[in-house]
Structure formats: structure tokens, C-alpha cells
Amino acid sequence: METAGLPSKDFRLHLVTWNVGTASPPPDVSSLLQLNSLGPTTDMYIIGLQEVNSRIPNFLSDLAFDDPWSIFFMTVLSPLGYMKLSAVRMQGLLLLIFVKHVHLPFIRGVHTHYTRTGLYGYWFHLQALSAVSGVVVLLPCQGNKGGVSIRLSLFGHTLCFINCHLPAHIENTEQRLDDFEKILEMQFEGEDIPSPLDHEVLFWFGDLNFRIADYGIHFVRESINSKRFSLLWEKDQLNMAKKKEKFLEEFKEGPLQFKPTYKFDLHSEVYDTREQKSLFWFNEKKRKPAWTDRILWKVKNLSEIASKEGELPEEKLISVTLEDYVSHMSYGISDHKPVTGTFKLEMKPIISDPLIVLNPEGEWSADHDVVICYSAVPEFPSSAWDWIGLFQVTFRHMKDYVTYAWVEDDEISSTSNSKQVYMSASEIPRMGGEFLLCYYSNNLQSIVGVSEPFQIQPSQATTDKDLPEESSWQQKTENPELGDSEKRKGT
């Protein structure tokens, strides 16, 4: 699509990486998410967690319901106008994306993937059972290593996010690099979906577990205490790897101008002071501080675009600027400190108009049936399983609708320019309030139209004893299942 003459658009991302050490969410994450910032509004949050509690009872429960961390971030962000766009979890690895409602019609092709690394998804180490007998056993120690990924198209530009937890310990540098290469080779399911390196912008972050080589613990700590971080940069294993590994050459990172983020005593800003015992009560050394928690990114250069598309574009259509790269020392629920990166994406929108424009018609009240008016662009691939949902303005995710209407079954009029769909008064919340409408496309598996927020007048028959109604999936017998229209066939 031609982009010449289109104005550039600024889009702000806030990335979080945090090894939470199986802890529960903290009371407040305002500083972590920059919620009190006076700067430009964040358009999208990307939150990558490692070591989310994945003990069997917790993990099985989380498969059936949202895990506590997802619920926590939804509770924080939904009142501010963000909804959970996508999530993927692999044992202790969790990746969440939240986005402002206004951007939903311009986000398409959302896919997730996870990649286990190690032997059948597990790492093992040798552990001496008895110093006298010399018996050695093989024990699983890192069953949640690997990467979880989400890719999407934003205003026509392809983005990929990879949250990794790589093998620990200073001697495992090569294994970390091998594992990340394996993760980069993964393929999202679906036709014509690019691999991670084929996206225009790729973000790589997580507990990457790279350490500071050669220097002893006392020199490292003294350098940190004197804030001479630059003395340690050249011995950071990731910095060294970027100089010699070709597949890392194009990855960029902001300056490490914050203290190493591992390993801390819990609920403190003090590095690893406790006497520790390993399994079977053998002594363990104190951990040397390290920048294990990192955020990197890669922008496809013009020559890469030319090799894929056959011709060199006149200009780069998307650029990435790092605005802030910091750690957050006040959070002490685990032995890692969280790290955040704030980015500005400047891009020429390839997609600048929504596929669907929809509005509530007239004044809406809980006392009478209401009408939704919508129009679609000529090329829109409509489906009998498309639906329009009524959502509270603080909705948390795509299934968090109050009620819905099938665009074909509930249609009451159609012209070449617009269509009308009705919604029964019995399904409108009696208490009224502020709502918005979203059009879900079954073919595109995404929301392709969002109305402006509007008011629903409360029912005149409402009494103080009336309670807000349950969500639609508890009211209706035939629910729109995201991504599974087969359930509706034959009804």
C-alpha cells in the first residue's frame, strides 16, 4: 500500500521484565508502569514475567482461570482504558500485552507461541548425594526455561515480542546462546506468518541470565558501590557475545546505567548476604551481582526488507527510539529487580482506517430495544459468525462483554452504505452507565471496530435493590466463542 504523504504516527510501548520468584503480586505497581508519569500516554504495555508460581495445583488452576498476575494487571489497567489483548504462558513464563481501546481496530494477526529448551524441555544437573559414598543423582532443576512469544500487526507493521528465561550459572553462556538461537527458529502457526527475525521490529527480553565474567565478587560489588558500572560492561557476557555472534549483531540495548538486578536479599536493596544451603545441605557460594534482566530490540534494516520483497524501499517506514531504560529497586518480592524500557515507535501507518465504523443509534436506555448502526469497507471479509459486543468502558479482555448481537441474525436493515442491528432491552444493564461497542471479526480473529464511549440511561423501574447483571456468557445460551465459530453452526 502507498504510504507517501501519510503523516507519521508516534506509538509508545512500555516493556516490563521481572523474575518474580514465585511471589504474589505486590500491593502497588504505579512506578513500575509509570502510571503517575506526566509524559505522553503509554499506548501498549508488554509485561514479561519469569518464575510465576507454577507448582502443579497452581498451574492446573491457572489453565482453567486467569492466573493471579494476569488478574492483578487487568485490575490495575482496565480502569485506565487498557484491555488484555493477548497472553501466553509456559509454566513459569508469562507474557501479557495490554493496549488502549482506541488502537484495537488497527491490530491484526495476533499469534502466540512457546518454545521449551533443554532435554525434552528440562535442564538437569548432577548433584552429589553423599560426599563419602560418591553417589551421584540426576535432578531436574530448570523445567521452565525457554521462551514465550506474541506477534501482531500494528497499523500494518509487524512486531514480535519474545520473553525468555535462559539457563542459569556463569559457565552456561554457550547454552544460553544456543537456546536463544533455537527460540528464534520457531514458527508461528498459520500461513504467511513471518518467523521472529522476519518481523519489522523484534523485542527480546527476560531473565537472560548472562553474568559478569572474570572479575571476582568483591571487585564487582565495589564497582557497583562506587557507581562505576562501566568497569563491568566489557565483562558482561551478553555484551561480549554481541561482538562475536553474528545473529546478535543487529540487537540493540540501552546503556546499563542502573545497578545489576540480581541477586538481592528479599525485601531489600542488599546483594545476597544470607548463608545459603543447596540440596542435601552443601554450602553454596554467594551469588555475584549481574545484569540478568535485560531488554533488547532489533529493527529490520532496509537491505533485509529488500532481500525479502525484491526492491529497496525509499525510506524506513518504522523506527524505534529508547526513551527510558531503568531498574526499579523498590520492589523486593523476589531476588531480582524488575527492569522496564519505554520506547517510541515512529511509523508511517500502512493501515490508517478501521474496517468497521459503528455507533449506537439514538439515545440508549435500559427501558427499550436499541439499535446499532455500522458500515464496513468494501473489501471487509464478513462472516455469519461476526458479532458486536456491548462492553463496559473498563472491560478487561475480549470475552468481558455484557451482551452481544450476531450481525446477521439480529440485522434489521441493510443498505449499500450501512447496516443496522438490534439489541433487546432485556439484555441492556438496568443500572445504565458508560459503555462502548466492539465489532469482532471471526475471519480475522480480532476486534476490527470500536465505537466512542457512550451513556446508557438507567431503567426508570430500577430500584436501589437492583444489582448489576451478570456478564452475557452467564445470561445467553448461545455465546460467541472467540476463534471457534463451529459451535454455532447448525443452530
CSV table of C-alpha atoms in Angstrom, one decimal, residues 218-438:
chain,number,residue,atom,x,y,z
A,218,HIS,CA,34.5,-8.1,45.7
A,219,PHE,CA,35.6,-6.1,42.7
A,220,VAL,CA,32.1,-6.3,41.2
A,221,ARG,CA,30.5,-5.1,44.4
A,222,GLU,CA,33.0,-2.3,44.9
A,223,SER,CA,32.4,-1.1,41.3
A,224,ILE,CA,28.7,-1.1,42.0
A,225,ASN,CA,29.0,0.7,45.3
A,226,SER,CA,31.1,3.4,43.6
A,227,LYS,CA,28.7,3.5,40.7
A,228,ARG,CA,31.4,2.7,38.2
A,229,PHE,CA,29.2,0.4,36.2
A,230,SER,CA,31.3,1.0,33.0
A,231,LEU,CA,34.1,-1.1,34.5
A,232,LEU,CA,31.9,-4.1,34.4
A,233,TRP,CA,30.3,-3.6,30.9
A,234,GLU,CA,33.2,-5.2,29.0
A,235,LYS,CA,33.0,-8.4,31.0
A,236,ASP,CA,29.2,-8.7,30.8
A,237,GLN,CA,28.7,-11.9,28.9
A,238,LEU,CA,25.9,-10.6,26.7
A,239,ASN,CA,27.9,-7.6,25.6
A,240,MET,CA,30.8,-9.9,24.8
A,241,ALA,CA,28.5,-12.3,22.8
A,242,LYS,CA,27.1,-9.4,20.8
A,243,LYS,CA,30.6,-8.6,19.5
A,244,LYS,CA,31.3,-12.2,18.2
A,245,GLU,CA,27.9,-13.8,17.5
A,246,LYS,CA,26.5,-12.8,14.1
A,247,PHE,CA,22.9,-13.4,15.0
A,248,LEU,CA,23.2,-10.9,17.8
A,249,GLU,CA,24.9,-8.1,15.9
A,250,GLU,CA,21.7,-6.2,15.0
A,251,PHE,CA,20.2,-6.3,18.5
A,252,LYS,CA,20.4,-3.0,20.4
A,253,GLU,CA,20.3,-2.3,24.1
A,254,GLY,CA,20.2,0.9,26.1
A,255,PRO,CA,23.2,1.7,28.4
A,256,LEU,CA,23.3,-0.3,31.6
A,257,GLN,CA,23.3,2.8,33.9
A,258,PHE,CA,21.5,1.0,36.7
A,259,LYS,CA,22.8,-1.4,39.3
A,260,PRO,CA,22.9,-5.1,38.4
A,261,THR,CA,19.4,-6.5,39.1
A,262,TYR,CA,20.4,-9.9,40.6
A,263,LYS,CA,20.9,-11.2,43.3
A,264,PHE,CA,19.2,-9.4,46.2
A,265,ASP,CA,18.1,-10.4,49.7
A,266,LEU,CA,14.3,-10.4,49.7
A,267,HIS,CA,12.6,-7.1,50.5
A,268,SER,CA,15.8,-5.2,50.5
A,269,GLU,CA,18.3,-3.4,48.3
A,270,VAL,CA,21.2,-5.5,49.6
A,271,TYR,CA,23.0,-8.0,47.5
A,272,ASP,CA,22.9,-11.7,48.6
A,273,THR,CA,24.2,-11.8,52.2
A,274,ARG,CA,22.4,-14.9,53.7
A,275,GLU,CA,24.3,-18.1,54.2
A,276,GLN,CA,22.7,-20.5,51.7
A,277,LYS,CA,22.5,-24.2,51.6
A,278,SER,CA,22.0,-26.2,48.5
A,279,LEU,CA,20.1,-29.5,48.3
A,280,PHE,CA,21.5,-32.1,50.9
A,281,TRP,CA,22.9,-29.1,52.9
A,282,PHE,CA,26.1,-28.5,50.9
A,283,ASN,CA,27.3,-24.9,51.1
A,284,GLU,CA,26.6,-22.6,48.1
A,285,LYS,CA,28.6,-19.5,47.3
A,286,LYS,CA,27.0,-16.1,47.4
A,287,ARG,CA,25.9,-15.0,44.0
A,288,LYS,CA,27.9,-12.4,42.2
A,289,PRO,CA,25.7,-9.5,41.1
A,290,ALA,CA,24.8,-9.5,37.4
A,291,TRP,CA,22.6,-7.8,34.8
A,292,THR,CA,20.5,-10.9,34.3
A,293,ASP,CA,17.3,-9.0,33.4
A,294,ARG,CA,17.5,-7.3,30.0
A,295,ILE,CA,15.5,-5.7,27.2
A,296,LEU,CA,16.9,-5.6,23.6
A,297,TRP,CA,15.4,-4.9,20.2
A,298,LYS,CA,16.1,-5.3,16.6
A,299,VAL,CA,14.7,-3.2,13.6
A,300,LYS,CA,14.8,-4.8,10.2
A,301,ASN,CA,17.2,-2.7,8.1
A,302,LEU,CA,16.4,-1.6,4.5
A,303,SER,CA,18.7,-4.3,2.9
A,304,GLU,CA,16.8,-7.1,4.8
A,305,ILE,CA,13.5,-5.6,3.6
A,306,ALA,CA,14.8,-5.5,0.0
A,307,SER,CA,16.0,-9.1,0.1
A,308,LYS,CA,12.6,-10.3,1.2
A,309,GLU,CA,10.4,-8.0,-1.0
A,310,GLY,CA,12.7,-7.7,-4.1
A,311,GLU,CA,13.1,-3.9,-4.1
A,312,LEU,CA,14.6,-1.3,-1.8
A,313,PRO,CA,12.0,1.0,-0.1
A,314,GLU,CA,12.6,4.7,-0.4
A,315,GLU,CA,12.6,5.2,3.3
A,316,LYS,CA,12.3,3.2,6.5
A,317,LEU,CA,8.6,3.1,7.5
A,318,ILE,CA,9.2,2.4,11.2
A,319,SER,CA,11.9,3.4,13.7
A,320,VAL,CA,12.4,2.7,17.4
A,321,THR,CA,13.7,5.2,19.9
A,322,LEU,CA,14.5,4.1,23.5
A,323,GLU,CA,13.3,6.8,25.9
A,324,ASP,CA,14.0,5.2,29.3
A,325,TYR,CA,15.8,2.0,30.4
A,326,VAL,CA,15.8,1.6,34.2
A,327,SER,CA,15.5,-0.9,37.1
A,328,HIS,CA,13.1,-0.5,40.0
A,329,MET,CA,14.9,-1.0,43.2
A,330,SER,CA,11.9,-0.5,45.5
A,331,TYR,CA,10.3,-3.9,44.5
A,332,GLY,CA,11.6,-6.7,46.8
A,333,ILE,CA,9.3,-9.6,46.4
A,334,SER,CA,12.0,-11.7,44.7
A,335,ASP,CA,15.8,-11.8,44.4
A,336,HIS,CA,15.5,-9.9,41.1
A,337,LYS,CA,14.7,-6.3,40.5
A,338,PRO,CA,12.3,-5.6,37.6
A,339,VAL,CA,13.6,-3.7,34.6
A,340,THR,CA,11.5,-1.5,32.2
A,341,GLY,CA,12.1,0.0,28.8
A,342,THR,CA,10.0,2.8,27.4
A,343,PHE,CA,10.0,3.1,23.6
A,344,LYS,CA,8.7,5.4,21.0
A,345,LEU,CA,7.7,3.8,17.7
A,346,GLU,CA,7.6,6.3,14.8
A,347,MET,CA,5.8,4.8,11.8
A,348,LYS,CA,4.1,5.6,8.6
A,349,PRO,CA,0.7,3.8,9.0
A,350,ILE,CA,0.1,1.3,6.3
A,351,ILE,CA,-3.4,0.8,7.7
A,352,SER,CA,-5.0,4.1,8.7
A,353,ASP,CA,-8.7,3.5,8.6
A,354,PRO,CA,-10.7,0.9,10.6
A,355,LEU,CA,-12.5,-1.9,8.7
A,356,ILE,CA,-15.7,-1.2,10.6
A,357,VAL,CA,-17.2,2.0,11.9
A,358,LEU,CA,-20.0,1.5,14.4
A,359,ASN,CA,-22.2,3.7,16.6
A,360,PRO,CA,-25.1,3.4,18.9
A,361,GLU,CA,-28.2,4.9,17.2
A,362,GLY,CA,-30.2,7.5,19.2
A,363,GLU,CA,-30.3,7.6,22.9
A,364,TRP,CA,-29.8,4.3,24.6
A,365,SER,CA,-31.9,3.3,27.6
A,366,ALA,CA,-32.5,0.1,29.5
A,367,ASP,CA,-36.2,0.6,29.0
A,368,HIS,CA,-36.4,-0.2,25.3
A,369,ASP,CA,-34.7,-2.1,22.5
A,370,VAL,CA,-31.8,-0.3,20.9
A,371,VAL,CA,-30.2,-0.2,17.5
A,372,ILE,CA,-26.5,-0.4,16.4
A,373,CYS,CA,-25.5,1.2,13.1
A,374,TYR,CA,-22.3,0.1,11.4
A,375,SER,CA,-20.6,0.3,8.0
A,376,ALA,CA,-17.7,-1.7,6.5
A,377,VAL,CA,-15.1,-1.0,3.9
A,378,PRO,CA,-15.9,-2.8,0.6
A,379,GLU,CA,-13.1,-5.4,1.0
A,380,PHE,CA,-14.1,-6.4,4.5
A,381,PRO,CA,-14.4,-10.3,4.7
A,382,SER,CA,-17.6,-10.5,6.7
A,383,SER,CA,-18.8,-13.8,8.3
A,384,ALA,CA,-22.1,-15.1,9.7
A,385,TRP,CA,-20.2,-15.6,12.9
A,386,ASP,CA,-19.2,-11.9,13.4
A,387,TRP,CA,-20.8,-10.3,16.4
A,388,ILE,CA,-21.0,-6.9,18.1
A,389,GLY,CA,-20.4,-6.8,21.8
A,390,LEU,CA,-21.5,-4.3,24.4
A,391,PHE,CA,-18.7,-3.6,26.8
A,392,GLN,CA,-18.3,-1.5,29.9
A,393,VAL,CA,-15.5,1.1,29.3
A,394,THR,CA,-13.4,-0.7,31.9
A,395,PHE,CA,-13.6,-4.1,30.2
A,396,ARG,CA,-10.7,-6.4,30.7
A,397,HIS,CA,-10.5,-8.7,27.7
A,398,MET,CA,-12.4,-9.7,24.5
A,399,LYS,CA,-14.7,-12.1,26.4
A,400,ASP,CA,-15.6,-9.5,29.0
A,401,TYR,CA,-18.7,-8.3,27.2
A,402,VAL,CA,-22.0,-7.5,28.9
A,403,THR,CA,-24.1,-8.8,25.9
A,404,TYR,CA,-23.8,-9.1,22.2
A,405,ALA,CA,-25.7,-9.3,18.9
A,406,TRP,CA,-25.0,-11.5,15.9
A,407,VAL,CA,-24.5,-9.2,12.9
A,408,GLU,CA,-26.6,-11.4,10.6
A,409,ASP,CA,-29.2,-13.0,12.9
A,410,ASP,CA,-30.0,-9.7,14.6
A,411,GLU,CA,-29.9,-7.5,11.5
A,412,ILE,CA,-33.0,-5.3,10.9
A,413,SER,CA,-31.9,-3.2,7.9
A,414,SER,CA,-29.2,-3.1,5.3
A,415,THR,CA,-28.2,-0.6,2.6
A,416,SER,CA,-25.1,-0.3,0.4
A,417,ASN,CA,-23.7,2.2,3.0
A,418,SER,CA,-24.7,0.9,6.3
A,419,LYS,CA,-26.5,-1.8,8.3
A,420,GLN,CA,-28.5,-1.9,11.5
A,421,VAL,CA,-28.6,-4.5,14.2
A,422,TYR,CA,-30.9,-4.5,17.2
A,423,MET,CA,-30.3,-5.4,20.8
A,424,SER,CA,-33.1,-6.4,23.2
A,425,ALA,CA,-33.9,-4.2,26.2
A,426,SER,CA,-33.9,-7.3,28.3
A,427,GLU,CA,-30.1,-7.6,27.7
A,428,ILE,CA,-29.2,-4.0,28.5
A,429,PRO,CA,-27.9,-3.4,32.0
A,430,ARG,CA,-30.7,-1.8,34.1
A,431,MET,CA,-28.3,0.4,36.0
A,432,GLY,CA,-27.0,2.1,32.9
A,433,GLY,CA,-23.6,3.6,32.8
A,434,GLU,CA,-20.8,4.2,30.3
A,435,PHE,CA,-20.2,1.6,27.6
A,436,LEU,CA,-18.7,1.1,24.2
A,437,LEU,CA,-19.4,-1.3,21.2
A,438,CYS,CA,-16.8,-3.6,19.6
